[in-house]
Coordinates of C-alpha atoms in Angstrom, one line a residue:
X1 CA 78.7 37.2 37.8
X2 CA 82.1 36.0 36.5
X3 CA 85.1 38.3 37.3
X4 CA 85.9 38.8 33.7
X5 CA 89.1 40.9 33.6
X6 CA 88.6 42.3 37.2
X7 CA 91.1 41.4 39.8
X8 CA 90.3 40.5 43.4
X9 CA 92.9 41.2 46.1
X10 CA 93.2 39.8 49.6
X11 CA 93.8 42.0 52.7
X12 CA 97.5 42.1 52.1
X13 CA 97.1 43.3 48.4
X14 CA 97.9 39.9 46.9
X15 CA 95.9 38.7 43.9
X16 CA 93.3 36.1 44.7
X17 CA 93.1 33.2 42.2
X18 CA 89.8 32.9 40.4
X19 CA 88.2 29.6 41.4
X20 CA 85.1 30.1 39.3
X21 CA 81.5 30.8 40.3
X22 CA 80.3 30.1 43.7
X23 CA 76.9 28.4 43.9
X24 CA 75.4 27.8 47.4
X25 CA 74.3 24.3 48.3
X26 CA 70.7 23.3 48.2
X27 CA 68.5 23.8 51.3
X28 CA 68.4 20.6 53.2
X29 CA 65.0 18.9 52.9
X30 CA 63.4 17.8 56.1
X31 CA 64.2 14.4 57.5
X32 CA 61.4 11.8 57.0
X33 CA 60.8 11.9 60.7
X34 CA 60.3 15.7 60.9
X35 CA 58.0 16.3 57.9
X36 CA 57.3 15.9 54.2
X37 CA 59.7 17.1 51.5
X38 CA 57.7 19.9 49.8
X39 CA 59.2 21.2 46.6
X40 CA 57.5 24.4 45.2
X41 CA 58.1 25.6 41.7
X42 CA 59.7 29.0 41.1
X43 CA 57.5 31.4 39.1
X44 CA 58.0 30.9 35.3
X45 CA 57.1 32.9 32.3
X46 CA 56.4 29.9 30.1
X47 CA 54.9 26.7 31.5
X48 CA 54.2 23.3 30.0
X49 CA 50.5 22.4 29.6
X50 CA 50.3 18.6 29.6
X51 CA 47.6 17.2 31.8
X52 CA 48.1 14.6 34.5
X53 CA 45.3 13.1 36.6
X54 CA 45.7 11.1 39.8
X55 CA 45.5 10.7 43.5
X56 CA 47.9 12.3 46.1
X57 CA 49.7 9.7 48.2
X58 CA 52.3 10.1 51.0
X59 CA 55.2 7.6 51.0
X60 CA 58.7 7.9 52.4
X61 CA 58.4 11.5 53.4
X62 CA 57.3 12.6 50.0
X63 CA 54.0 13.6 48.4
X64 CA 53.4 11.7 45.1
X65 CA 50.7 11.8 42.5
X66 CA 49.6 8.3 41.3
X67 CA 47.6 7.8 38.1
X68 CA 44.3 5.9 38.3
X69 CA 45.9 3.0 36.5
X70 CA 49.2 1.4 37.3
X71 CA 51.6 1.5 40.2
X72 CA 53.9 4.3 38.9
X73 CA 54.2 7.4 41.2
X74 CA 55.4 10.9 40.3
X75 CA 56.9 13.3 42.8
X76 CA 54.7 16.4 42.6
X77 CA 56.4 19.8 42.3
X78 CA 53.8 22.2 43.6
X79 CA 52.7 25.5 41.9
X80 CA 54.4 28.7 43.0
X81 CA 53.0 30.0 46.3
X82 CA 51.7 26.6 47.5
X83 CA 52.0 26.0 51.3
X84 CA 52.1 22.8 53.3
X85 CA 50.8 22.4 56.8
X86 CA 53.2 19.7 58.2
X87 CA 50.8 19.0 61.0
X88 CA 47.7 18.2 58.9
X89 CA 49.6 17.3 55.7
X90 CA 47.3 19.6 53.8
X91 CA 48.5 21.7 50.9
X92 CA 47.0 25.1 50.2
X93 CA 47.4 26.3 46.6
X94 CA 45.4 28.1 43.9
X95 CA 43.5 26.5 41.0
X96 CA 43.4 27.8 37.4
X97 CA 40.9 30.5 38.3
X98 CA 43.2 31.7 41.2
X99 CA 40.8 30.5 43.8
X100 CA 42.4 29.0 46.9
X101 CA 42.0 25.2 47.2
X102 CA 43.2 22.8 49.9
X103 CA 44.5 19.4 48.8
X104 CA 44.9 16.4 51.2
X105 CA 46.5 13.0 50.9
X106 CA 44.0 10.8 49.2
X107 CA 42.4 13.6 47.1
X108 CA 42.1 13.3 43.3
X109 CA 43.3 16.1 41.1
X110 CA 44.2 17.2 37.6
X111 CA 47.6 18.9 37.3
X112 CA 48.6 20.9 34.3
X113 CA 52.3 21.0 33.7
X114 CA 55.1 18.7 32.6
X115 CA 57.3 15.8 33.4
X116 CA 61.0 15.5 34.0
X117 CA 63.2 12.5 35.0
X118 CA 66.2 14.5 36.0
X119 CA 66.6 15.3 39.7
X120 CA 69.1 18.1 38.9
X121 CA 66.4 19.8 36.8
X122 CA 64.1 19.5 39.8
X123 CA 66.7 21.5 41.7
X124 CA 66.7 24.1 39.0
X125 CA 62.9 24.4 39.0
X126 CA 62.4 24.5 42.8
X127 CA 65.8 25.3 44.4
X128 CA 65.7 22.0 46.3
X129 CA 67.4 18.7 45.4
X130 CA 65.1 15.8 46.1
X131 CA 66.3 13.6 48.9
X132 CA 67.0 9.9 48.0
X133 CA 63.6 8.8 49.3
X134 CA 61.9 11.1 46.8
X135 CA 64.0 9.9 43.8
X136 CA 62.4 6.4 43.7
X137 CA 59.4 7.2 41.6
X138 CA 58.8 7.1 37.8
X139 CA 59.5 10.8 37.4
X140 CA 58.7 14.3 38.6
X141 CA 55.6 16.2 37.7
X142 CA 55.8 20.1 37.5
X143 CA 52.2 21.0 38.5
X144 CA 51.7 24.6 37.5
X145 CA 47.9 24.4 37.6
X146 CA 45.9 22.3 40.0
X147 CA 42.2 21.4 39.7
X148 CA 40.6 19.2 42.4
X149 CA 38.5 16.3 41.2
X150 CA 35.5 14.7 42.8

């Protein structure tokens, strides 16, 4: 919280100048050589409900969703509670019925959520700023609900 009219003093009793709010840096995403960047959404009280359908691909240390038509790719922001096994590159998450599902690279899925093109908004949604390799797609897709497709 801002100091307001409170005063902070150093160990000698002198007034410490207010330099504004401190916000810690973003956690460092893994290097491409050590694993995939895996942004997970924070829980939200209101979620967008647009639908996106595509295939999961891995490129440049990032997991993308690519629509059936076209070459565009969208960095997928995974639902709250999702986990990535860096060894198998499989994602464990929950579908709309709360059943656990495992998603692998190459799988097709439907993702309910919304799109953003702003990497700083991704940091707000996930607490992680996308590394440069993950900022080269069309946009970012906030996937709050995942449904595997055949």
